[in-house]
Amino acid sequence: MSESSALLRRIRAWLVLFLVCLVLSGITAFPLVTELHLLNSLVDNDWVRRVTEGLDRADADYPFLLYGTDWLAFAHLVIAVFFYGVYRDPVRNIWIVEAGMIACAGVIPLALICGPIRGIPFWWSVIDMSFGVFGVVPLLVLRRMIKRLEALPQRANAALAIP
C-alpha cells in the first residue's frame, strides 16, 4: 500500500469518527423531553430538574418551541453531509474541515455570551463549550493529515479522489 493510500485511509477513518459524533450529537436533540426524564431518573440535580420541568411545560403548552431543537438536530445532519466532500477529495475540500474548526471555536463565545443571558449556570456552559473543544481535536488531526497528503507527489494524489 502506498503512503498516499494509507494516509487517505487514516483520513477517512478520522472523518468517520467525527461524523458519527456529529450525527449522534445532532439526533439527540430530537427526543429532548424523553432524554431529560431519563437523566432525571439517573441523577439528582436541581438544574436538570428545572430544565425538565421547563421542557415539560413547553411540550404541553407550547410544543412549537421544541421545533427549534428539531432544527438544531437537522442542522447537525446537514453539516455532516458537507463532509462527504472531504471524503471524496480531502485536499480540494480541506476548507470544509477548516470551516468546521471555525464553528467549533465559535461554540465558546456563544456559550459565554448567550449562557448568562439565558440564565444557564456557568458549569453547564462549560459542558456546552466542551463540544467545541472536543470537536476540534479530530478536525485538527484531519487537517494535519490532509496537508501531508497534499505535500505528496501530485500523480499519487490524483488517483485517490473518488469520482
CSV table of C-alpha atoms in Angstrom, one decimal:
chain,number,residue,atom,x,y,z
A,1,MET,CA,0.0,0.0,0.0
A,2,SER,CA,1.4,3.4,-1.0
A,3,GLU,CA,1.9,6.2,1.5
A,4,SER,CA,-0.9,8.2,-0.2
A,5,SER,CA,-3.5,5.4,0.1
A,6,ALA,CA,-2.5,4.6,3.7
A,7,LEU,CA,-2.9,8.3,4.6
A,8,LEU,CA,-6.2,8.5,2.8
A,9,ARG,CA,-7.5,5.5,4.8
A,10,ARG,CA,-6.5,7.2,8.0
A,11,ILE,CA,-8.1,10.5,6.9
A,12,ARG,CA,-11.3,8.7,6.1
A,13,ALA,CA,-11.3,6.8,9.5
A,14,TRP,CA,-10.9,10.1,11.4
A,15,LEU,CA,-13.6,11.6,9.3
A,16,VAL,CA,-16.0,8.8,10.0
A,17,LEU,CA,-15.3,9.1,13.8
A,18,PHE,CA,-16.0,12.9,13.6
A,19,LEU,CA,-19.2,12.3,11.5
A,20,VAL,CA,-20.5,9.6,13.9
A,21,CYS,CA,-20.1,12.1,16.8
A,22,LEU,CA,-21.6,14.9,14.9
A,23,VAL,CA,-24.7,12.9,13.9
A,24,LEU,CA,-25.1,11.4,17.3
A,25,SER,CA,-24.9,14.9,19.0
A,26,GLY,CA,-27.5,16.1,16.5
A,27,ILE,CA,-30.1,13.3,16.7
A,28,THR,CA,-30.1,13.5,20.5
A,29,ALA,CA,-31.8,16.9,20.1
A,30,PHE,CA,-34.9,15.2,18.7
A,31,PRO,CA,-36.1,13.3,21.9
A,32,LEU,CA,-35.1,16.0,24.3
A,33,VAL,CA,-38.0,15.6,26.7
A,34,THR,CA,-37.6,11.8,26.9
A,35,GLU,CA,-33.8,12.2,27.4
A,36,LEU,CA,-34.2,14.6,30.3
A,37,HIS,CA,-36.7,12.3,32.0
A,38,LEU,CA,-34.1,9.6,31.7
A,39,LEU,CA,-31.4,11.9,33.0
A,40,ASN,CA,-33.6,12.8,36.0
A,41,SER,CA,-34.0,9.2,36.9
A,42,LEU,CA,-30.2,8.8,36.9
A,43,VAL,CA,-29.1,11.9,38.7
A,44,ASP,CA,-30.4,14.2,41.4
A,45,ASN,CA,-29.7,17.7,40.3
A,46,ASP,CA,-31.7,20.9,40.7
A,47,TRP,CA,-30.7,22.3,37.4
A,48,VAL,CA,-31.6,19.1,35.4
A,49,ARG,CA,-35.0,19.0,37.3
A,50,ARG,CA,-35.6,22.7,36.4
A,51,VAL,CA,-34.8,22.1,32.7
A,52,THR,CA,-37.0,19.0,32.6
A,53,GLU,CA,-39.9,21.0,34.2
A,54,GLY,CA,-39.4,23.8,31.6
A,55,LEU,CA,-39.4,21.4,28.7
A,56,ASP,CA,-42.4,19.5,30.1
A,57,ARG,CA,-44.3,22.8,30.3
A,58,ALA,CA,-43.2,23.9,26.8
A,59,ASP,CA,-44.1,20.5,25.4
A,60,ALA,CA,-47.5,20.5,27.0
A,61,ASP,CA,-48.4,24.2,26.4
A,62,TYR,CA,-46.1,25.4,23.6
A,63,PRO,CA,-44.8,22.4,21.7
A,64,PHE,CA,-43.8,24.7,18.8
A,65,LEU,CA,-40.9,25.9,20.9
A,66,LEU,CA,-39.3,22.4,20.7
A,67,TYR,CA,-39.4,22.8,17.0
A,68,GLY,CA,-36.2,24.8,17.4
A,69,THR,CA,-34.3,21.8,18.8
A,70,ASP,CA,-35.6,19.8,15.8
A,71,TRP,CA,-33.9,22.4,13.5
A,72,LEU,CA,-30.8,22.1,15.6
A,73,ALA,CA,-30.7,18.3,15.1
A,74,PHE,CA,-31.4,18.8,11.3
A,75,ALA,CA,-28.5,21.4,11.1
A,76,HIS,CA,-26.1,18.8,12.5
A,77,LEU,CA,-27.2,16.3,9.9
A,78,VAL,CA,-26.9,18.9,7.1
A,79,ILE,CA,-23.4,19.8,8.3
A,80,ALA,CA,-22.4,16.1,8.2
A,81,VAL,CA,-23.5,15.9,4.6
A,82,PHE,CA,-20.9,18.6,3.6
A,83,PHE,CA,-18.2,16.4,5.0
A,84,TYR,CA,-18.8,14.0,2.2
A,85,GLY,CA,-16.8,16.4,0.1
A,86,VAL,CA,-13.8,15.8,2.4
A,87,TYR,CA,-14.3,12.0,2.0
A,88,ARG,CA,-14.3,12.4,-1.8
A,89,ASP,CA,-11.4,14.7,-2.2
A,90,PRO,CA,-9.7,15.7,1.1
A,91,VAL,CA,-7.1,18.0,-0.5
A,92,ARG,CA,-9.5,20.0,-2.6
A,93,ASN,CA,-12.2,20.2,0.2
A,94,ILE,CA,-9.9,21.0,3.2
A,95,TRP,CA,-11.9,24.2,3.5
A,96,ILE,CA,-14.8,22.1,4.9
A,97,VAL,CA,-12.6,20.9,7.7
A,98,GLU,CA,-11.4,24.4,8.4
A,99,ALA,CA,-14.9,25.7,8.4
A,100,GLY,CA,-15.7,23.0,11.0
A,101,MET,CA,-12.8,24.2,13.1
A,102,ILE,CA,-14.1,27.8,13.0
A,103,ALA,CA,-17.6,26.5,14.0
A,104,CYS,CA,-16.0,24.6,16.9
A,105,ALA,CA,-14.2,27.8,18.0
A,106,GLY,CA,-17.5,29.7,17.8
A,107,VAL,CA,-19.1,27.4,20.3
A,108,ILE,CA,-17.1,29.0,23.1
A,109,PRO,CA,-18.1,32.7,22.7
A,110,LEU,CA,-21.7,31.6,22.0
A,111,ALA,CA,-21.8,29.7,25.3
A,112,LEU,CA,-20.0,32.5,27.2
A,113,ILE,CA,-22.3,35.2,25.8
A,114,CYS,CA,-25.7,33.5,25.5
A,115,GLY,CA,-25.4,31.3,28.5
A,116,PRO,CA,-25.6,34.1,31.1
A,117,ILE,CA,-28.2,35.9,29.0
A,118,ARG,CA,-30.4,32.8,29.2
A,119,GLY,CA,-29.7,32.1,32.8
A,120,ILE,CA,-27.6,29.0,32.1
A,121,PRO,CA,-25.3,28.0,35.0
A,122,PHE,CA,-21.6,28.5,34.2
A,123,TRP,CA,-20.8,24.8,34.7
A,124,TRP,CA,-23.4,23.9,32.1
A,125,SER,CA,-21.9,26.4,29.7
A,126,VAL,CA,-18.6,24.7,30.3
A,127,ILE,CA,-20.2,21.4,29.2
A,128,ASP,CA,-21.5,23.1,26.1
A,129,MET,CA,-18.1,24.6,25.4
A,130,SER,CA,-16.5,21.1,25.6
A,131,PHE,CA,-18.4,20.2,22.4
A,132,GLY,CA,-16.3,22.8,20.6
A,133,VAL,CA,-13.1,21.8,22.3
A,134,PHE,CA,-13.5,18.1,21.8
A,135,GLY,CA,-15.0,18.6,18.3
A,136,VAL,CA,-11.9,20.5,17.1
A,137,VAL,CA,-9.5,17.7,18.0
A,138,PRO,CA,-10.4,15.2,15.2
A,139,LEU,CA,-10.6,18.2,12.8
A,140,LEU,CA,-7.1,19.3,13.7
A,141,VAL,CA,-5.8,15.8,13.1
A,142,LEU,CA,-7.7,15.6,9.8
A,143,ARG,CA,-6.3,19.0,8.7
A,144,ARG,CA,-2.7,17.9,9.5
A,145,MET,CA,-3.1,14.6,7.6
A,146,ILE,CA,-4.7,16.4,4.6
A,147,LYS,CA,-1.8,18.8,4.5
A,148,ARG,CA,0.6,15.8,4.5
A,149,LEU,CA,-1.4,14.2,1.7
A,150,GLU,CA,-1.3,17.5,-0.3
A,151,ALA,CA,2.5,17.6,0.0
A,152,LEU,CA,2.9,14.1,-1.6
A,153,PRO,CA,3.6,14.0,-5.3
A,154,GLN,CA,0.5,15.1,-7.3
A,155,ARG,CA,0.3,12.0,-9.5
A,156,ALA,CA,-0.3,9.8,-6.5
A,157,ASN,CA,-2.9,12.2,-5.1
A,158,ALA,CA,-4.9,12.5,-8.3
A,159,ALA,CA,-5.7,8.7,-8.3
A,160,LEU,CA,-7.1,8.8,-4.8
A,161,ALA,CA,-10.1,11.0,-5.4
A,162,ILE,CA,-13.5,9.3,-5.8
A,163,PRO,CA,-15.1,10.5,-9.0
